[in-house]
Amino acid sequence: KENNIPLEGKVAVHSALAGLISLQNRCNGFQDKVQELAPDIEFLEWVYSDCDPLKEVSLTQDQISAYGDELTCIYLDAGPTLPAAVRVFAEQGVSEDICLIGWDSSPEAIAGLEDGQLKGLVLKDPYGIGYNCMEAAFNILEGVEVEKDNLMPTVIFTSADIGTQEAKEFLDPTLREIK
């Protein structure tokens, strides 16, 4: 809604690797939430880049060409190929019509947020992950039962978040004040 893109049309999911459960969970979670918020969205069959930036370029170009005005969003579940998709969006000038969302920080991803090619960047919370892991280890040593599955904190940044203290701390956890 923020980007004035209609909540209808087709959404493409680009996964870095087939069969990796953590990436499947990211894609399933994204798809479930989008279908909850925008039930008229149609998801295309997932495609896999195999962590190959050149393959990501082809996948992104092919889907933009094949679906044109019907394509509303492309979602990438991992960072290795996100710079390639950002580059395709910049070259083809489609960021006003198609929303690009990806995972993991890189200089290219940050630049993509700043110049509007990338609409959302999902980041893991390194501090929160480390804290949760150490807390679980301590509890195990103390004989306290811990959850087998523990969802790790993430945050979604947009161009409005670039330069904020929260974004700086996610991009460089050494800046975070330890409490």
PDB file of C-alpha atoms in Angstrom:
ATOM      1  CA  LYS A   1       0.000   0.000   0.000  1.00  0.00           C
ATOM      2  CA  GLU A   2       2.822   2.417   0.913  1.00  0.00           C
ATOM      3  CA  ASN A   3       4.201   2.179  -2.606  1.00  0.00           C
ATOM      4  CA  ASN A   4       0.802   2.615  -4.320  1.00  0.00           C
ATOM      5  CA  ILE A   5       1.064  -0.857  -5.808  1.00  0.00           C
ATOM      6  CA  PRO A   6      -2.312  -2.599  -6.037  1.00  0.00           C
ATOM      7  CA  LEU A   7      -2.888  -5.549  -3.712  1.00  0.00           C
ATOM      8  CA  GLU A   8      -3.611  -7.823  -6.642  1.00  0.00           C
ATOM      9  CA  GLY A   9      -1.654  -9.402  -9.452  1.00  0.00           C
ATOM     10  CA  LYS A  10       1.188 -11.881  -9.343  1.00  0.00           C
ATOM     11  CA  VAL A  11       4.030 -12.296  -6.857  1.00  0.00           C
ATOM     12  CA  ALA A  12       7.254 -14.126  -7.684  1.00  0.00           C
ATOM     13  CA  VAL A  13       9.271 -15.920  -5.013  1.00  0.00           C
ATOM     14  CA  HIS A  14      12.975 -16.409  -5.725  1.00  0.00           C
ATOM     15  CA  SER A  15      14.688 -18.801  -3.347  1.00  0.00           C
ATOM     16  CA  ALA A  16      18.460 -19.089  -3.181  1.00  0.00           C
ATOM     17  CA  LEU A  17      18.462 -22.861  -2.699  1.00  0.00           C
ATOM     18  CA  ALA A  18      15.875 -25.595  -3.082  1.00  0.00           C
ATOM     19  CA  GLY A  19      15.325 -27.854  -0.088  1.00  0.00           C
ATOM     20  CA  LEU A  20      16.860 -25.641   2.602  1.00  0.00           C
ATOM     21  CA  ILE A  21      14.259 -25.607   5.382  1.00  0.00           C
ATOM     22  CA  SER A  22      15.157 -22.152   6.732  1.00  0.00           C
ATOM     23  CA  LEU A  23      14.666 -20.614   3.287  1.00  0.00           C
ATOM     24  CA  GLN A  24      11.440 -22.573   2.742  1.00  0.00           C
ATOM     25  CA  ASN A  25      10.190 -21.204   6.065  1.00  0.00           C
ATOM     26  CA  ARG A  26      11.026 -17.644   4.979  1.00  0.00           C
ATOM     27  CA  CYS A  27       9.143 -18.083   1.711  1.00  0.00           C
ATOM     28  CA  ASN A  28       6.174 -19.818   3.320  1.00  0.00           C
ATOM     29  CA  GLY A  29       5.933 -17.138   6.005  1.00  0.00           C
ATOM     30  CA  PHE A  30       6.034 -14.382   3.393  1.00  0.00           C
ATOM     31  CA  GLN A  31       3.442 -16.115   1.225  1.00  0.00           C
ATOM     32  CA  ASP A  32       1.124 -16.809   4.176  1.00  0.00           C
ATOM     33  CA  LYS A  33       1.244 -13.186   5.371  1.00  0.00           C
ATOM     34  CA  VAL A  34       0.696 -11.753   1.891  1.00  0.00           C
ATOM     35  CA  GLN A  35      -2.279 -14.050   1.297  1.00  0.00           C
ATOM     36  CA  GLU A  36      -3.713 -13.014   4.664  1.00  0.00           C
ATOM     37  CA  LEU A  37      -3.374  -9.293   3.848  1.00  0.00           C
ATOM     38  CA  ALA A  38      -4.120  -9.476   0.119  1.00  0.00           C
ATOM     39  CA  PRO A  39      -6.152 -12.575  -0.758  1.00  0.00           C
ATOM     40  CA  ASP A  40      -6.380 -11.565  -4.439  1.00  0.00           C
ATOM     41  CA  ILE A  41      -2.616 -11.940  -4.931  1.00  0.00           C
ATOM     42  CA  GLU A  42      -1.580 -14.927  -7.045  1.00  0.00           C
ATOM     43  CA  PHE A  43       1.763 -16.561  -6.333  1.00  0.00           C
ATOM     44  CA  LEU A  44       3.811 -17.839  -9.227  1.00  0.00           C
ATOM     45  CA  GLU A  45       5.659 -21.130  -8.918  1.00  0.00           C
ATOM     46  CA  TRP A  46       8.810 -20.559  -6.885  1.00  0.00           C
ATOM     47  CA  VAL A  47      12.071 -20.346  -8.787  1.00  0.00           C
ATOM     48  CA  TYR A  48      15.583 -21.066  -7.543  1.00  0.00           C
ATOM     49  CA  SER A  49      18.736 -19.067  -8.248  1.00  0.00           C
ATOM     50  CA  ASP A  50      21.158 -21.616  -6.752  1.00  0.00           C
ATOM     51  CA  CYS A  51      22.979 -18.608  -5.208  1.00  0.00           C
ATOM     52  CA  ASP A  52      24.122 -17.673  -8.708  1.00  0.00           C
ATOM     53  CA  PRO A  53      23.856 -13.925  -9.437  1.00  0.00           C
ATOM     54  CA  LEU A  54      23.808 -14.493 -13.212  1.00  0.00           C
ATOM     55  CA  LYS A  55      20.946 -16.942 -12.848  1.00  0.00           C
ATOM     56  CA  GLU A  56      19.127 -14.376 -10.674  1.00  0.00           C
ATOM     57  CA  VAL A  57      19.524 -11.778 -13.415  1.00  0.00           C
ATOM     58  CA  SER A  58      17.907 -14.178 -15.898  1.00  0.00           C
ATOM     59  CA  LEU A  59      15.100 -15.179 -13.518  1.00  0.00           C
ATOM     60  CA  THR A  60      14.272 -11.543 -12.718  1.00  0.00           C
ATOM     61  CA  GLN A  61      14.407 -10.400 -16.340  1.00  0.00           C
ATOM     62  CA  ASP A  62      12.368 -13.393 -17.520  1.00  0.00           C
ATOM     63  CA  GLN A  63       9.590 -12.833 -14.984  1.00  0.00           C
ATOM     64  CA  ILE A  64       9.409  -9.111 -15.655  1.00  0.00           C
ATOM     65  CA  SER A  65       9.143  -9.845 -19.379  1.00  0.00           C
ATOM     66  CA  ALA A  66       6.710 -12.738 -19.041  1.00  0.00           C
ATOM     67  CA  TYR A  67       4.260 -11.155 -16.590  1.00  0.00           C
ATOM     68  CA  GLY A  68       4.672  -7.436 -17.304  1.00  0.00           C
ATOM     69  CA  ASP A  69       1.935  -5.345 -15.717  1.00  0.00           C
ATOM     70  CA  GLU A  70       0.559  -8.346 -13.822  1.00  0.00           C
ATOM     71  CA  LEU A  71       3.730  -8.721 -11.734  1.00  0.00           C
ATOM     72  CA  THR A  72       3.302  -6.895  -8.431  1.00  0.00           C
ATOM     73  CA  CYS A  73       6.259  -8.086  -6.370  1.00  0.00           C
ATOM     74  CA  ILE A  74       9.434 -10.148  -6.452  1.00  0.00           C
ATOM     75  CA  TYR A  75      10.590 -11.576  -3.118  1.00  0.00           C
ATOM     76  CA  LEU A  76      14.100 -12.960  -2.590  1.00  0.00           C
ATOM     77  CA  ASP A  77      14.750 -15.110   0.474  1.00  0.00           C
ATOM     78  CA  ALA A  78      18.533 -14.663   0.773  1.00  0.00           C
ATOM     79  CA  GLY A  79      21.187 -12.060   0.169  1.00  0.00           C
ATOM     80  CA  PRO A  80      23.710 -13.579  -2.238  1.00  0.00           C
ATOM     81  CA  THR A  81      21.635 -12.771  -5.323  1.00  0.00           C
ATOM     82  CA  LEU A  82      19.796  -9.652  -4.127  1.00  0.00           C
ATOM     83  CA  PRO A  83      22.330  -7.238  -5.701  1.00  0.00           C
ATOM     84  CA  ALA A  84      21.660  -8.859  -9.086  1.00  0.00           C
ATOM     85  CA  ALA A  85      17.902  -8.304  -8.776  1.00  0.00           C
ATOM     86  CA  VAL A  86      18.448  -4.707  -7.612  1.00  0.00           C
ATOM     87  CA  ARG A  87      20.606  -4.114 -10.698  1.00  0.00           C
ATOM     88  CA  VAL A  88      17.912  -5.526 -13.018  1.00  0.00           C
ATOM     89  CA  PHE A  89      15.285  -3.271 -11.414  1.00  0.00           C
ATOM     90  CA  ALA A  90      17.543  -0.238 -11.894  1.00  0.00           C
ATOM     91  CA  GLU A  91      18.336  -1.119 -15.513  1.00  0.00           C
ATOM     92  CA  GLN A  92      14.708  -1.790 -16.431  1.00  0.00           C
ATOM     93  CA  GLY A  93      13.214   1.065 -14.404  1.00  0.00           C
ATOM     94  CA  VAL A  94      10.419  -1.077 -12.937  1.00  0.00           C
ATOM     95  CA  SER A  95      10.602  -0.147  -9.246  1.00  0.00           C
ATOM     96  CA  GLU A  96       7.548   2.122  -9.486  1.00  0.00           C
ATOM     97  CA  ASP A  97       5.405  -0.771 -10.709  1.00  0.00           C
ATOM     98  CA  ILE A  98       6.945  -3.832  -9.070  1.00  0.00           C
ATOM     99  CA  CYS A  99       7.903  -4.097  -5.408  1.00  0.00           C
ATOM    100  CA  LEU A 100      11.271  -5.780  -4.731  1.00  0.00           C
ATOM    101  CA  ILE A 101      11.769  -7.235  -1.251  1.00  0.00           C
ATOM    102  CA  GLY A 102      14.846  -9.161  -0.157  1.00  0.00           C
ATOM    103  CA  TRP A 103      16.834 -10.546   2.725  1.00  0.00           C
ATOM    104  CA  ASP A 104      20.280  -9.725   4.109  1.00  0.00           C
ATOM    105  CA  SER A 105      22.368  -6.613   4.035  1.00  0.00           C
ATOM    106  CA  SER A 106      25.008  -5.701   1.500  1.00  0.00           C
ATOM    107  CA  PRO A 107      26.272  -2.379   0.176  1.00  0.00           C
ATOM    108  CA  GLU A 108      24.192  -2.969  -2.968  1.00  0.00           C
ATOM    109  CA  ALA A 109      21.050  -3.702  -0.932  1.00  0.00           C
ATOM    110  CA  ILE A 110      21.491  -0.512   1.106  1.00  0.00           C
ATOM    111  CA  ALA A 111      22.034   1.482  -2.094  1.00  0.00           C
ATOM    112  CA  GLY A 112      18.933  -0.197  -3.548  1.00  0.00           C
ATOM    113  CA  LEU A 113      16.888   0.969  -0.557  1.00  0.00           C
ATOM    114  CA  GLU A 114      18.296   4.485  -0.805  1.00  0.00           C
ATOM    115  CA  ASP A 115      17.520   4.854  -4.497  1.00  0.00           C
ATOM    116  CA  GLY A 116      14.116   3.156  -4.334  1.00  0.00           C
ATOM    117  CA  GLN A 117      14.862   0.003  -6.333  1.00  0.00           C
ATOM    118  CA  LEU A 118      14.425  -2.131  -3.201  1.00  0.00           C
ATOM    119  CA  LYS A 119      11.268  -1.462  -1.180  1.00  0.00           C
ATOM    120  CA  GLY A 120      11.972  -3.691   1.815  1.00  0.00           C
ATOM    121  CA  LEU A 121      15.053  -5.339   3.296  1.00  0.00           C
ATOM    122  CA  VAL A 122      14.619  -8.069   5.894  1.00  0.00           C
ATOM    123  CA  LEU A 123      17.540  -8.319   8.296  1.00  0.00           C
ATOM    124  CA  LYS A 124      18.414 -10.803  10.977  1.00  0.00           C
ATOM    125  CA  ASP A 125      19.228  -9.346  14.376  1.00  0.00           C
ATOM    126  CA  PRO A 126      22.796 -10.502  15.080  1.00  0.00           C
ATOM    127  CA  TYR A 127      22.702  -9.192  18.638  1.00  0.00           C
ATOM    128  CA  GLY A 128      19.335 -10.837  19.339  1.00  0.00           C
ATOM    129  CA  ILE A 129      20.489 -14.115  17.802  1.00  0.00           C
ATOM    130  CA  GLY A 130      23.670 -14.133  19.890  1.00  0.00           C
ATOM    131  CA  TYR A 131      21.753 -13.178  23.029  1.00  0.00           C
ATOM    132  CA  ASN A 132      19.121 -15.885  22.507  1.00  0.00           C
ATOM    133  CA  CYS A 133      21.766 -18.529  21.791  1.00  0.00           C
ATOM    134  CA  MET A 134      23.782 -17.645  24.893  1.00  0.00           C
ATOM    135  CA  GLU A 135      20.637 -17.588  27.010  1.00  0.00           C
ATOM    136  CA  ALA A 136      19.677 -21.053  25.690  1.00  0.00           C
ATOM    137  CA  ALA A 137      23.207 -22.370  26.358  1.00  0.00           C
ATOM    138  CA  PHE A 138      23.118 -20.994  29.903  1.00  0.00           C
ATOM    139  CA  ASN A 139      19.699 -22.555  30.511  1.00  0.00           C
ATOM    140  CA  ILE A 140      20.890 -25.929  29.224  1.00  0.00           C
ATOM    141  CA  LEU A 141      23.902 -25.785  31.548  1.00  0.00           C
ATOM    142  CA  GLU A 142      21.550 -24.962  34.430  1.00  0.00           C
ATOM    143  CA  GLY A 143      19.294 -27.903  33.549  1.00  0.00           C
ATOM    144  CA  VAL A 144      16.425 -25.728  32.329  1.00  0.00           C
ATOM    145  CA  GLU A 145      14.516 -27.121  29.367  1.00  0.00           C
ATOM    146  CA  VAL A 146      14.677 -24.966  26.238  1.00  0.00           C
ATOM    147  CA  GLU A 147      12.466 -24.855  23.170  1.00  0.00           C
ATOM    148  CA  LYS A 148      13.730 -27.012  20.307  1.00  0.00           C
ATOM    149  CA  ASP A 149      12.733 -24.336  17.773  1.00  0.00           C
ATOM    150  CA  ASN A 150      13.462 -20.731  18.611  1.00  0.00           C
ATOM    151  CA  LEU A 151      12.492 -18.064  16.084  1.00  0.00           C
ATOM    152  CA  MET A 152      15.214 -15.492  15.795  1.00  0.00           C
ATOM    153  CA  PRO A 153      14.440 -11.780  15.643  1.00  0.00           C
ATOM    154  CA  THR A 154      14.195 -10.029  12.274  1.00  0.00           C
ATOM    155  CA  VAL A 155      13.267  -6.560  11.185  1.00  0.00           C
ATOM    156  CA  ILE A 156      12.159  -5.079   7.867  1.00  0.00           C
ATOM    157  CA  PHE A 157      13.767  -1.834   6.800  1.00  0.00           C
ATOM    158  CA  THR A 158      12.551   0.558   4.123  1.00  0.00           C
ATOM    159  CA  SER A 159      14.211   3.620   2.654  1.00  0.00           C
ATOM    160  CA  ALA A 160      12.778   5.693   5.521  1.00  0.00           C
ATOM    161  CA  ASP A 161      14.842   3.662   7.993  1.00  0.00           C
ATOM    162  CA  ILE A 162      18.228   4.249   6.370  1.00  0.00           C
ATOM    163  CA  GLY A 163      20.381   6.383   8.644  1.00  0.00           C
ATOM    164  CA  THR A 164      18.349   5.712  11.793  1.00  0.00           C
ATOM    165  CA  GLN A 165      20.118   4.431  14.897  1.00  0.00           C
ATOM    166  CA  GLU A 166      18.147   1.170  14.729  1.00  0.00           C
ATOM    167  CA  ALA A 167      19.320   0.530  11.175  1.00  0.00           C
ATOM    168  CA  LYS A 168      22.913   1.361  12.063  1.00  0.00           C
ATOM    169  CA  GLU A 169      22.791  -1.115  14.964  1.00  0.00           C
ATOM    170  CA  PHE A 170      21.393  -3.885  12.784  1.00  0.00           C
ATOM    171  CA  LEU A 171      23.993  -3.273  10.118  1.00  0.00           C
ATOM    172  CA  ASP A 172      26.780  -3.023  12.715  1.00  0.00           C
ATOM    173  CA  PRO A 173      25.815  -4.737  16.003  1.00  0.00           C
ATOM    174  CA  THR A 174      28.970  -3.404  17.716  1.00  0.00           C
ATOM    175  CA  LEU A 175      27.173  -0.034  17.854  1.00  0.00           C
ATOM    176  CA  ARG A 176      24.381  -1.457  20.008  1.00  0.00           C
ATOM    177  CA  GLU A 177      24.401  -0.464  23.652  1.00  0.00           C
ATOM    178  CA  ILE A 178      24.643  -3.597  25.772  1.00  0.00           C
ATOM    179  CA  LYS A 179      22.137  -3.609  28.608  1.00  0.00           C
TER     180      LYS A 179
END
